[in-house]
Amino acid sequence: MATDHISGDQPSRTKILSLVRSGLFNKSMDPGSSTAGVATRGAPGTPVRIDSHELETVDLFEEVLRDYKARVLRVDVEGLPDAVAEVVSSCGIKSLVVPNGLDLSWYEGVGQVELVVDDGSGPAVGFEKIDGVITGCSCAIAETGTLVLSGKPDEGRRVITLLPDFHICIVKTEAIIRRVSELFSRVGVSNPVTLISGPSATSDIELKRVEGVHGPRNLIVVIVR
Amino acid sequence: MAGSRVGFPYTSRSRIEDSQLRANLRSATTAIREKRGRVVAEKADWEDLRLKGEQIRREVLSNLDSYLVKLESSVEKVGGVVHWAVDASEANQIVFSLVRQHGESEVVKVKSLTTDEMGLNEYLSQHGVMAHETDLAELIIQLAHDKPSHILVPAIHKNRSEIRDLFQRTISKGTSLSDDPAVLAEASRLYLRQKFLSAKIAVSGVNFAVAETGTICVVESEGNGRMCLTLPKVLISVMGIEKIVPTLDDLAVFLELLPRSSTGERMNPYTSLWSGVHKGDGPEEFHLVIMDNRRSAVLADPVGRQTLHCIRCSACLNVCPVYERSGGHAYDSVYPGPIGAILSPQLFDSESSKSLPWASTLCGACYEVCPVRINIPQVLVHLREKVLAEGHQSRSERFQFAILSAVLSSGARFDLALWVISRLRFLIDRFPSSGSLPGLVGKWTEARELPELPKETFRVWWRRSRGH
Ligand code: SF4
């Protein structure tokens, strides 16, 4: 057992740990179930890589995203600036925030919009007045249609993808993994990590799904070959 | 059960008679059940995942003391402050004193069963602090001064026009709203956004805490969680001692199991992970309150221990034939449904919770869907024995069972009993089938119709027709 340390001056800590330890005294009486013993935990994290053609994973990703009512575009690198510009104008986005690590060429075509380039240093205020945000992502998960943000320079701090109503996320095909079990071989937790699977939603009223409550109500994913 | 009129048989009665409630429940549970079935069928290795989930939970609980110490040191290493609470009242005091230290009188909250278990909102309000629930359903419940009736969709018992009327009276005073769920959601968005932007302190629960890295995970749908976890300066998260997973890769297993079991989605819209304090991004102060509140006693019961595997997905509620008819309020506990029937009697001392192990048909549907393979029927039977052994059985009931066991343990006595009953048939036949019998068996017939007695018993018929 690890030794108790620093916050050992909290009497409740000592009490809880001793209650837990005396509870565990019964360990040997653990009722057997289908698995023998407790320490035989397999390698739950072993990525299950389904050997599939790259395109298949991308197709799956796109299909699941569409199921979430996200708008999905697929372009090649050359077509990216035009695609982004088209999305911005068709959504009627008048003001944009981008993290300062986002490749300038990706959004240089957006034209007449008010643009805030956030370097993450200022106070986190005022973003609720901005219409949209463009970010990259650390990786994306095909099976669940998930975008993974982890505070990288082209993703920015969390607040900029939270308050604006439109989130345009640019996903490179090589960043798409098949399933959740592969996630932490790609992404660390030294920054906050946010998994986004479709736009914000609630089913709290008569189980009827309503897209968009507090987070961005519109999610646009641009997949780049 | 004891003669007092508390407990599930009494609290469920009016609910079962409420046909509107039953219709709401049936359509809701059917819909979620079907969604769950679809997305679970997509995963070819679902049973493997369940096994892994169970193994991880088992490993954590078997070494919970060292995992707790490890979590504490990991959280402190990344700048969080860890507090320990033996019971709910200590946890409430810790949260309140943190709020007071910052001179605040309001906090925003993310839906959390653990804080419901503590009665945190009531405690804070008694001490002059208003806790604003920000999950749409929890907001509805809070505004209506009502109680949640489902773990996942707490306002499942309210229909849209009730919610419209409620909102018109409260958060959107004066404005008239339609009963379109989208309009109602928008009304809550407008009301809550101001709260999010001005709140200094947020209180959340914890879905998973990763011992290795000190990372906390909260899953949600609406984005209110992200707001609370990102915008305020101070974040206080409360967890039961059992909410630990060893590593990030273990966490990934639950991120596959939970959403599919819970909302029947491949993944919930938002999952937030943070590790202590992240400079320049989110709260400047992070407090983790680790609460026991009798979980260590559950741990000590070798059969009951698996109850602590629970990841609160609510799949067992949606498949339970009892829950589907009685609804969540009948359980008179923060934790309803099959999980409530095993967790509540172990955590709480109330007389009513002691009746919950009987709120089941033991059909086993809950065990089949449980993503961490809790053998709920096994625990139910175990708890029934425990409650009875504690003397929670009336004298007349004990007497009845003594007779029953005498009759059923001998073929001759059984035959004799059948013969006596068949002689008394004329008496029983005079009774209306829906009436209740007097005396000892009266309780049984209060809720059940008396079956019609056949002309001859099976044993008589067998002897006659097979001729021995
Ligand atoms: S007991 Fe199992 S099925 Fe029920 S809520 Fe807990 S994890 Fe889900």
XYZ file of C-alpha atoms and ligand atoms in Angstrom:
701
model
C 0.000 0.000 0.000
C 1.240 3.460 -0.776
C 2.204 5.504 2.217
C 0.038 8.339 3.370
C 1.504 11.730 2.727
C 1.071 15.490 2.690
C -2.599 16.101 3.381
C -2.408 13.502 6.113
C -3.437 16.147 8.593
C -7.051 15.779 7.468
C -8.620 13.448 10.008
C -11.336 12.475 7.511
C -8.697 11.280 5.113
C -7.251 8.937 7.687
C -10.714 7.764 8.639
C -11.840 7.052 5.074
C -8.655 5.212 4.186
C -8.914 3.071 7.270
C -12.606 2.325 6.594
C -11.710 1.354 3.051
C -8.863 -0.840 4.229
C -11.002 -2.659 6.727
C -13.649 -3.073 4.020
C -11.050 -4.650 1.775
C -10.224 -7.169 4.410
C -13.004 -9.170 2.839
C -11.214 -9.177 -0.459
C -10.687 -12.908 -0.546
C -14.433 -13.379 -0.275
C -15.061 -11.499 -3.495
C -17.782 -13.516 -5.216
C -16.504 -15.114 -8.354
C -18.066 -14.077 -11.585
C -17.139 -14.988 -15.099
C -13.654 -13.595 -14.677
C -11.147 -15.255 -12.455
C -9.412 -13.074 -9.923
C -9.073 -9.364 -9.898
C -5.606 -8.661 -11.147
C -6.112 -10.248 -14.530
C -7.137 -7.003 -16.119
C -6.229 -7.468 -19.742
C -4.775 -4.531 -21.544
C -7.941 -2.514 -21.825
C -6.071 0.154 -23.672
C -4.613 -2.046 -26.341
C -5.818 -0.246 -29.402
C -8.108 -2.460 -31.402
C -7.024 -1.511 -34.852
C -9.412 -2.709 -37.428
C -7.306 -3.103 -40.504
C -9.217 -1.137 -42.986
C -8.496 1.027 -45.917
C -7.980 4.625 -44.911
C -10.926 5.788 -46.932
C -13.223 3.425 -45.162
C -12.470 5.081 -41.838
C -13.022 8.509 -43.313
C -16.328 7.448 -44.823
C -17.459 6.082 -41.510
C -16.471 9.315 -39.796
C -18.461 11.326 -42.286
C -21.525 9.126 -42.001
C -21.607 9.243 -38.214
C -21.124 13.011 -38.228
C -24.031 13.480 -40.613
C -26.125 11.381 -38.300
C -25.447 14.003 -35.625
C -26.736 16.725 -37.970
C -23.279 18.183 -38.427
C -22.490 19.651 -41.827
C -19.589 17.812 -43.464
C -17.429 18.912 -46.403
C -14.576 17.029 -48.011
C -11.921 18.956 -49.862
C -8.284 18.701 -50.836
C -5.698 21.091 -49.444
C -5.918 23.454 -52.406
C -9.666 23.685 -52.063
C -9.623 24.378 -48.326
C -9.524 28.214 -48.289
C -12.426 28.414 -50.735
C -14.436 25.868 -48.766
C -13.884 27.761 -45.520
C -14.812 31.039 -47.175
C -17.966 29.496 -48.594
C -19.024 28.116 -45.208
C -18.420 31.450 -43.493
C -20.468 33.398 -45.987
C -23.277 30.863 -46.348
C -23.701 30.739 -42.570
C -23.886 34.503 -42.435
C -20.939 34.684 -40.054
C -19.948 38.315 -39.509
C -17.307 37.897 -36.832
C -14.762 35.151 -36.318
C -12.232 34.093 -33.736
C -9.294 31.858 -34.636
C -6.494 30.537 -32.432
C -3.192 32.123 -33.354
C -1.652 28.784 -34.307
C -4.157 28.185 -37.082
C -2.597 28.148 -40.531
C -3.306 31.581 -41.987
C -3.761 30.152 -45.472
C -6.742 28.123 -44.275
C -8.871 31.145 -43.617
C -7.356 33.846 -45.790
C -10.334 33.731 -48.113
C -12.991 34.680 -45.578
C -13.233 38.241 -46.788
C -15.217 40.906 -44.969
C -15.529 39.581 -41.454
C -14.376 40.954 -38.177
C -11.466 38.703 -37.208
C -10.034 38.102 -33.744
C -6.809 36.115 -33.545
C -6.621 34.764 -30.015
C -3.229 34.059 -28.518
C -4.758 32.824 -25.293
C -3.175 35.491 -23.137
C -5.917 38.061 -22.642
C -8.881 37.684 -20.297
C -11.480 35.249 -21.576
C -14.219 37.804 -22.125
C -16.259 38.961 -25.075
C -16.217 35.712 -27.041
C -19.949 35.357 -26.600
C -20.363 38.268 -28.992
C -18.489 36.499 -31.778
C -20.452 34.494 -34.354
C -18.036 31.738 -35.236
C -14.749 29.999 -34.572
C -12.393 28.040 -36.816
C -10.038 25.448 -35.329
C -8.023 22.399 -36.217
C -8.188 19.299 -34.034
C -5.753 16.886 -32.367
C -7.509 13.866 -33.722
C -10.936 12.617 -34.714
C -12.643 9.326 -33.984
C -14.506 7.701 -36.858
C -16.733 5.231 -35.011
C -18.193 7.911 -32.791
C -17.904 10.978 -35.040
C -15.830 12.706 -32.404
C -13.562 15.728 -32.711
C -10.818 15.888 -30.119
C -9.493 19.268 -29.032
C -6.528 19.412 -26.682
C -5.391 22.995 -26.549
C -2.840 22.752 -29.374
C -1.862 26.065 -31.007
C -4.354 25.573 -33.844
C -7.139 24.658 -31.407
C -6.756 27.378 -28.806
C -8.161 27.625 -25.335
C -11.512 26.069 -24.524
C -13.558 29.232 -24.283
C -13.213 30.154 -27.951
C -14.928 26.952 -29.104
C -17.624 27.246 -26.465
C -19.326 30.606 -26.794
C -19.609 31.308 -30.544
C -22.607 29.724 -32.240
C -20.757 28.265 -35.253
C -17.784 25.944 -34.914
C -15.898 25.172 -38.097
C -13.426 22.386 -37.444
C -10.793 21.344 -39.942
C -9.798 17.685 -39.814
C -6.896 16.186 -41.728
C -7.565 12.623 -42.859
C -4.416 11.336 -41.165
C -5.779 12.611 -37.854
C -8.796 10.292 -38.027
C -8.551 7.171 -35.881
C -10.996 4.317 -35.889
C -12.146 3.999 -32.312
C -12.043 5.500 -28.844
C -9.545 2.979 -27.483
C -6.834 4.512 -29.677
C -7.464 8.002 -28.355
C -4.873 8.269 -25.624
C -2.075 6.926 -27.772
C -2.604 10.112 -29.809
C -3.614 12.721 -27.274
C -2.101 13.620 -23.890
C -3.806 15.340 -20.994
C -1.313 18.052 -20.088
C -3.857 20.469 -21.577
C -7.629 20.218 -21.107
C -9.165 17.794 -23.590
C -12.639 18.226 -25.043
C -14.387 15.555 -27.077
C -17.081 16.967 -29.318
C -19.541 14.628 -31.007
C -22.052 16.624 -32.956
C -23.555 19.944 -31.961
C -24.843 20.507 -28.446
C -28.151 18.758 -27.894
C -30.803 17.988 -25.332
C -33.568 15.426 -25.178
C -34.870 16.567 -21.834
C -38.325 17.620 -22.966
C -40.424 14.601 -23.866
C -37.246 12.983 -25.207
C -37.471 15.143 -28.294
C -33.974 15.941 -29.514
C -33.251 19.640 -29.800
C -29.965 20.549 -31.453
C -28.170 23.322 -29.735
C -28.545 24.381 -26.181
C -25.448 25.963 -24.725
C -22.481 25.063 -26.859
C -22.188 25.961 -30.544
C -25.478 25.082 -32.191
C -23.860 24.557 -35.563
C -20.963 22.251 -36.206
C -19.290 22.277 -39.601
C -16.551 19.748 -40.214
C -14.186 20.180 -43.128
C -12.233 17.016 -43.899
C -9.008 17.719 -45.759
C -7.222 15.111 -47.829
C -42.003 -5.839 5.775
C -42.756 -4.084 8.975
C -46.311 -2.994 9.473
C -45.623 0.711 8.994
C -47.020 2.124 5.781
C -43.792 3.396 4.294
C -41.819 1.956 1.468
C -42.211 1.015 -2.134
C -45.547 -0.844 -1.933
C -47.167 2.366 -0.700
C -45.205 4.997 -2.599
C -45.699 3.179 -5.886
C -49.441 2.805 -5.639
C -50.610 6.260 -6.685
C -48.024 6.303 -9.460
C -49.227 3.054 -10.904
C -52.754 4.413 -10.952
C -51.623 7.514 -12.854
C -52.164 6.435 -16.441
C -50.618 9.588 -17.929
C -47.398 8.966 -16.013
C -47.373 5.360 -17.093
C -47.837 6.313 -20.717
C -44.989 8.863 -20.512
C -42.717 6.344 -18.895
C -43.543 3.620 -21.332
C -42.841 5.702 -24.388
C -39.660 7.141 -22.908
C -38.175 3.878 -21.750
C -39.160 2.124 -24.973
C -37.515 4.819 -27.060
C -34.230 4.767 -25.140
C -34.228 0.971 -25.055
C -34.522 0.792 -28.805
C -31.792 3.366 -29.367
C -29.501 1.543 -26.993
C -30.171 -1.755 -28.708
C -29.240 -0.303 -32.088
C -25.919 1.242 -31.076
C -24.899 -1.692 -28.915
C -25.503 -4.061 -31.820
C -23.025 -2.033 -33.861
C -20.183 -3.008 -31.576
C -19.038 -6.499 -32.422
C -16.968 -6.685 -29.243
C -19.606 -5.319 -26.863
C -19.427 -8.305 -24.517
C -15.635 -7.985 -24.361
C -16.008 -4.335 -23.502
C -18.438 -5.203 -20.701
C -15.977 -7.737 -19.348
C -13.183 -5.196 -19.467
C -15.395 -2.641 -17.771
C -16.207 -5.089 -15.015
C -12.563 -6.089 -14.583
C -11.424 -2.506 -14.309
C -14.084 -1.659 -11.721
C -13.216 -4.787 -9.777
C -9.517 -4.004 -9.842
C -10.134 -0.458 -8.612
C -12.376 -1.537 -5.756
C -10.071 -4.330 -4.676
C -7.242 -1.856 -4.248
C -9.272 1.224 -3.565
C -7.076 2.505 -0.745
C -3.979 2.713 -2.906
C -5.909 4.150 -5.841
C -7.339 6.874 -3.616
C -3.897 7.837 -2.382
C -2.573 7.765 -5.923
C -5.402 9.946 -7.214
C -4.814 12.423 -4.433
C -1.154 12.788 -5.200
C -1.770 13.041 -8.959
C -4.382 15.753 -8.498
C -2.127 17.699 -6.161
C 0.774 17.391 -8.577
C -1.229 19.186 -11.259
C -2.348 21.973 -8.972
C -5.643 20.728 -7.564
C -6.622 20.699 -3.894
C -8.036 17.468 -2.461
C -10.588 17.388 0.364
C -11.905 14.301 2.127
C -15.428 13.939 3.457
C -16.518 11.011 5.594
C -20.184 11.727 5.004
C -22.592 13.989 3.170
C -22.707 16.623 5.859
C -18.942 17.004 5.868
C -18.936 17.247 2.066
C -21.607 19.954 2.235
C -19.595 21.884 4.784
C -16.473 21.701 2.642
C -18.268 23.039 -0.420
C -19.971 25.769 1.561
C -16.799 26.925 3.266
C -15.044 27.146 -0.114
C -17.895 29.264 -1.453
C -17.793 31.488 1.619
C -14.019 31.912 1.406
C -14.577 33.542 -1.958
C -17.379 35.696 -0.627
C -19.893 34.380 -3.144
C -23.612 33.814 -2.709
C -24.268 32.009 -6.006
C -22.818 28.994 -7.747
C -23.621 27.301 -11.052
C -24.001 23.539 -11.028
C -23.625 20.695 -13.460
C -26.090 17.853 -12.971
C -24.636 15.518 -10.399
C -26.263 12.636 -8.568
C -23.598 12.720 -5.899
C -24.476 16.276 -4.906
C -28.174 15.276 -4.973
C -27.314 12.460 -2.611
C -25.666 15.012 -0.312
C -28.613 17.387 -0.488
C -26.087 20.068 -1.399
C -28.518 22.554 -2.924
C -30.719 22.545 0.180
C -27.714 22.851 2.460
C -26.320 25.785 0.498
C -29.652 27.553 0.378
C -30.061 27.214 4.147
C -26.735 28.986 4.383
C -27.642 31.745 1.984
C -26.027 30.391 -1.174
C -28.119 29.857 -4.295
C -27.057 26.896 -6.432
C -28.312 27.243 -9.998
C -28.830 23.956 -11.797
C -27.832 24.383 -15.430
C -28.827 21.100 -17.020
C -32.170 21.719 -18.727
C -34.020 18.938 -16.940
C -32.483 19.810 -13.584
C -33.432 23.428 -14.128
C -37.023 22.354 -14.776
C -37.030 20.276 -11.607
C -35.488 23.066 -9.574
C -37.910 25.710 -10.820
C -40.864 23.411 -10.145
C -39.577 22.493 -6.664
C -39.941 18.917 -7.827
C -37.756 15.825 -7.569
C -35.966 14.026 -10.410
C -37.620 10.806 -11.551
C -34.965 9.341 -13.838
C -31.178 9.375 -13.582
C -30.689 10.518 -17.117
C -33.859 12.398 -18.022
C -34.899 13.675 -14.599
C -37.953 15.532 -15.897
C -39.279 12.574 -17.835
C -42.548 12.856 -15.899
C -43.289 16.360 -17.145
C -44.790 17.104 -20.531
C -44.081 20.092 -22.737
C -47.062 22.204 -21.812
C -46.324 21.855 -18.110
C -42.776 23.015 -18.848
C -44.033 25.915 -20.961
C -46.274 27.102 -18.133
C -43.441 26.741 -15.658
C -41.000 28.764 -17.773
C -43.557 31.500 -18.378
C -44.030 31.794 -14.648
C -40.327 31.810 -13.846
C -37.349 32.345 -16.127
C -39.039 34.131 -19.019
C -41.444 36.228 -17.021
C -43.925 38.036 -19.172
C -42.901 36.579 -22.504
C -45.270 34.046 -23.914
C -43.726 30.864 -25.216
C -44.959 28.048 -27.410
C -44.631 24.508 -26.167
C -42.179 23.546 -28.917
C -39.198 21.920 -27.156
C -36.832 24.000 -29.304
C -38.450 27.212 -28.087
C -38.288 26.032 -24.490
C -34.633 25.063 -24.844
C -33.928 28.518 -26.293
C -35.607 30.168 -23.311
C -33.321 28.268 -20.971
C -30.304 29.125 -23.115
C -30.999 32.830 -22.788
C -31.621 32.646 -19.068
C -28.589 30.501 -18.281
C -26.070 32.259 -20.481
C -26.136 35.261 -18.159
C -25.574 32.957 -15.217
C -22.601 31.269 -16.877
C -20.947 34.539 -17.788
C -21.300 36.017 -14.331
C -20.714 32.990 -12.098
C -17.484 32.892 -10.113
C -17.830 29.363 -8.769
C -19.009 26.136 -10.343
C -19.842 22.838 -8.665
C -19.785 19.596 -10.627
C -19.871 15.889 -10.103
C -17.308 13.509 -11.535
C -17.949 10.687 -13.991
C -14.443 9.294 -13.793
C -11.232 10.285 -12.049
C -8.006 8.903 -13.502
C -5.635 7.892 -10.709
C -2.524 7.884 -12.894
C -2.825 11.446 -14.176
C -5.265 13.185 -11.819
C -7.525 13.811 -14.805
C -11.233 14.341 -14.137
C -13.854 13.439 -16.721
C -17.373 14.834 -17.035
C -19.704 13.686 -19.816
C -22.752 15.665 -20.902
C -24.954 16.647 -23.809
C -25.964 20.251 -23.645
C -22.755 22.188 -23.163
C -23.790 23.508 -19.754
C -21.064 21.316 -18.316
C -18.405 22.856 -20.545
C -19.653 26.308 -19.534
C -19.366 25.498 -15.835
C -16.032 23.750 -16.190
C -14.472 26.519 -18.279
C -15.842 29.943 -17.385
C -15.874 30.362 -13.569
C -12.683 31.109 -11.684
C -13.198 28.377 -9.118
C -14.274 24.806 -9.777
C -15.357 22.395 -7.061
C -15.954 18.786 -8.121
C -17.460 16.204 -5.813
C -16.979 12.465 -6.224
C -17.766 9.269 -4.359
C -14.673 7.268 -3.449
C -15.510 4.636 -6.074
C -15.365 6.828 -9.174
C -11.733 6.025 -9.957
C -10.229 4.449 -13.052
C -6.530 3.531 -13.001
C -5.336 4.868 -16.356
C -6.406 6.904 -19.351
C -6.701 3.737 -21.414
C -9.116 2.359 -18.823
C -11.084 5.563 -19.127
C -11.357 4.933 -22.867
C -13.173 1.655 -22.161
C -15.848 3.520 -20.220
C -16.102 6.216 -22.845
C -17.169 3.408 -25.190
C -19.532 1.766 -22.704
C -21.250 4.733 -21.117
C -22.858 6.723 -23.956
C -24.183 3.679 -25.780
C -25.688 2.318 -22.554
C -26.950 5.621 -21.359
C -28.491 7.798 -24.040
C -28.157 5.210 -26.758
C -25.752 7.436 -28.648
C -22.428 6.404 -30.123
C -20.961 9.229 -28.098
C -22.460 11.985 -26.015
C -22.043 15.473 -27.534
C -19.457 16.723 -25.033
C -16.864 15.075 -22.844
C -14.533 17.296 -20.823
C -11.233 16.177 -19.339
C -9.042 18.359 -17.209
C -6.079 17.772 -14.972
C -5.889 20.196 -12.081
C -5.385 23.797 -13.093
C -4.406 24.726 -16.643
C -2.785 28.122 -16.805
C -4.660 30.475 -19.109
C -7.435 28.000 -19.811
C -10.337 27.562 -17.418
C -10.566 27.847 -13.622
C -7.667 29.211 -11.614
C -8.560 27.066 -8.634
C -9.638 23.432 -8.614
C -10.964 21.538 -5.594
C -11.746 17.853 -5.574
C -13.975 16.622 -2.750
C -13.733 12.860 -2.219
C -16.714 11.553 -0.254
C -17.241 8.194 1.415
C -20.809 8.431 2.786
C -21.013 4.718 3.632
C -19.486 3.470 0.422
C -16.710 1.865 2.457
C -19.381 -0.168 4.239
C -20.732 -1.318 0.878
C -17.192 -2.281 -0.040
C -17.003 -4.481 3.026
C -19.965 -6.586 1.908
C -18.569 -9.180 -0.494
C -21.850 -9.517 -2.402
C -22.903 -5.896 -2.150
C -19.534 -4.565 -3.252
C -20.307 -4.884 -6.965
C -22.939 -2.181 -6.496
C -20.011 0.246 -6.507
C -19.119 -0.795 -10.057
C -22.018 1.355 -11.229
C -21.237 4.094 -13.735
C -24.763 5.579 -13.499
C -25.713 4.945 -17.104
C -29.390 4.239 -16.277
C -29.690 1.357 -18.743
C -31.107 -0.803 -15.956
C -33.941 1.662 -15.362
C -35.020 1.575 -18.962
C -35.348 -2.206 -19.127
C -36.959 -2.697 -15.732
C -40.643 -3.745 -15.852
C -41.139 -2.378 -12.343
C -39.540 1.001 -13.055
C -41.476 1.304 -16.291
C -44.724 1.162 -14.341
C -43.888 2.887 -11.086
C -41.528 5.628 -12.260
C -38.649 7.034 -10.276
C -40.511 8.855 -7.520
C -41.895 5.626 -6.100
C -38.381 4.676 -5.002
C -38.270 7.737 -2.744
C -34.525 8.018 -3.274
C -31.977 9.909 -5.349
C -31.187 6.563 -6.964
C -34.267 4.957 -8.544
C -34.742 1.817 -10.591
C -32.820 -1.416 -10.182
C -29.583 0.333 -9.253
C -31.516 2.357 -6.685
C -33.073 -0.796 -5.321
C -29.621 -2.110 -4.464
C -27.712 1.108 -3.781
C -30.226 3.005 -1.641
C -30.665 0.360 1.082
C -26.887 0.116 1.397
C -26.231 3.852 1.531
C -29.223 5.146 3.428
C -30.725 4.158 6.718
C -34.309 5.104 5.971
C -37.140 2.678 6.563
C -38.415 3.210 3.019
C -35.129 2.203 1.420
C -35.310 -1.131 3.228
C -38.341 -2.037 1.121
C -36.543 -1.466 -2.185
C -34.895 -4.891 -2.574
C -38.436 -6.176 -3.089
C -39.182 -3.650 -5.822
C -38.186 -6.153 -8.449
C -39.414 -9.220 -10.244
C -35.857 -10.634 -10.353
C -36.276 -11.011 -14.101
C -32.609 -10.212 -14.654
C -33.031 -7.752 -17.539
C -30.938 -5.216 -15.614
C -28.012 -7.605 -15.328
C -28.109 -8.262 -19.051
C -27.779 -4.618 -20.025
C -25.492 -3.409 -17.258
C -22.279 -2.219 -18.963
C -20.205 -3.227 -15.951
C -22.065 -6.498 -15.396
C -23.431 -5.863 -11.918
C -25.426 -8.941 -10.956
C -28.317 -6.876 -9.665
C -30.684 -9.830 -8.977
C -27.996 -11.476 -6.886
C -27.525 -8.341 -4.818
C -31.296 -7.906 -4.489
C -31.732 -11.365 -3.024
C -28.735 -10.838 -0.762
C -30.182 -7.579 0.531
C -33.593 -9.151 1.088
C -31.905 -11.664 3.350
C -30.003 -8.925 5.097
C -33.043 -6.757 5.708
C -34.982 -9.719 7.091
C -32.079 -10.776 9.275
C -32.045 -7.277 10.741
C -35.558 -8.003 11.951
C -37.457 -5.949 9.425
C -40.204 -8.523 9.215
C -43.557 -8.453 10.932
C -44.561 -11.209 13.273
C -47.525 -12.203 11.142
C -45.287 -12.445 8.092
C -42.845 -14.652 9.945
C -45.766 -16.814 11.056
C -47.046 -17.128 7.495
C -43.687 -18.169 6.189
C -43.264 -20.715 8.979
C -46.542 -22.318 7.946
C -45.635 -22.125 4.294
C -42.309 -23.789 4.866
C -43.934 -26.562 6.905
C -46.470 -27.171 4.128
C -44.036 -27.016 1.251
C -41.407 -29.230 2.824
C -43.575 -32.347 2.911
C -45.608 -33.965 0.144
C -48.180 -35.277 2.565
C -48.704 -31.923 4.227
C -48.965 -30.266 0.832
C -51.658 -32.722 -0.240
C -53.488 -32.170 2.977
C -53.357 -28.413 2.562
C -54.713 -28.661 -0.968
C -57.516 -30.891 0.231
C -58.441 -28.398 2.961
C -58.422 -25.501 0.527
C -60.552 -27.383 -1.987
C -63.103 -28.069 0.770
C -63.136 -24.351 1.548
C -63.698 -23.396 -2.040
C -67.285 -22.422 -1.538
C -66.098 -19.772 0.931
C -63.487 -18.321 -1.344
C -65.813 -18.319 -4.327
C -68.139 -15.967 -2.512
C -65.392 -13.397 -2.518
C -65.342 -10.950 -5.429
C -62.124 -11.644 -7.307
C -61.000 -8.052 -6.879
C -61.771 -7.888 -3.173
C -59.121 -8.359 -0.565
C -59.060 -11.197 1.867
C -59.193 -10.575 5.579
C -56.481 -11.453 8.011
C -53.016 -12.710 7.343
C -53.136 -12.944 3.561
C -54.903 -9.605 3.292
C -51.748 -7.719 2.330
C -51.187 -9.993 -0.593
C -54.643 -9.476 -2.023
C -54.510 -5.716 -1.518
C -52.521 -5.372 -4.684
C -53.405 -8.578 -6.484
C -56.532 -10.218 -7.731
C -57.353 -13.564 -6.252
C -56.934 -16.239 -8.894
C -59.931 -18.393 -9.587
C -59.591 -21.789 -7.982
C -59.721 -24.645 -10.477
C -62.169 -27.515 -9.969
C -59.405 -29.918 -9.150
C -55.750 -29.564 -8.324
C -52.983 -30.516 -10.714
C -51.963 -33.421 -8.556
C -55.468 -34.816 -8.476
C -55.822 -34.363 -12.215
C -52.478 -36.060 -12.807
C -53.370 -39.066 -10.718
C -56.752 -39.326 -12.373
C -55.674 -38.933 -15.988
C -52.312 -40.763 -15.871
C -53.749 -43.362 -13.571
C -51.284 -44.535 -10.961
S -26.279 -0.620 -12.357
Fe -25.334 -0.938 -14.353
S -27.016 -0.530 -15.790
Fe -27.661 0.337 -13.817
S -27.010 2.476 -13.873
Fe -25.340 1.319 -12.909
S -23.956 0.804 -14.573
Fe -25.886 1.396 -15.519
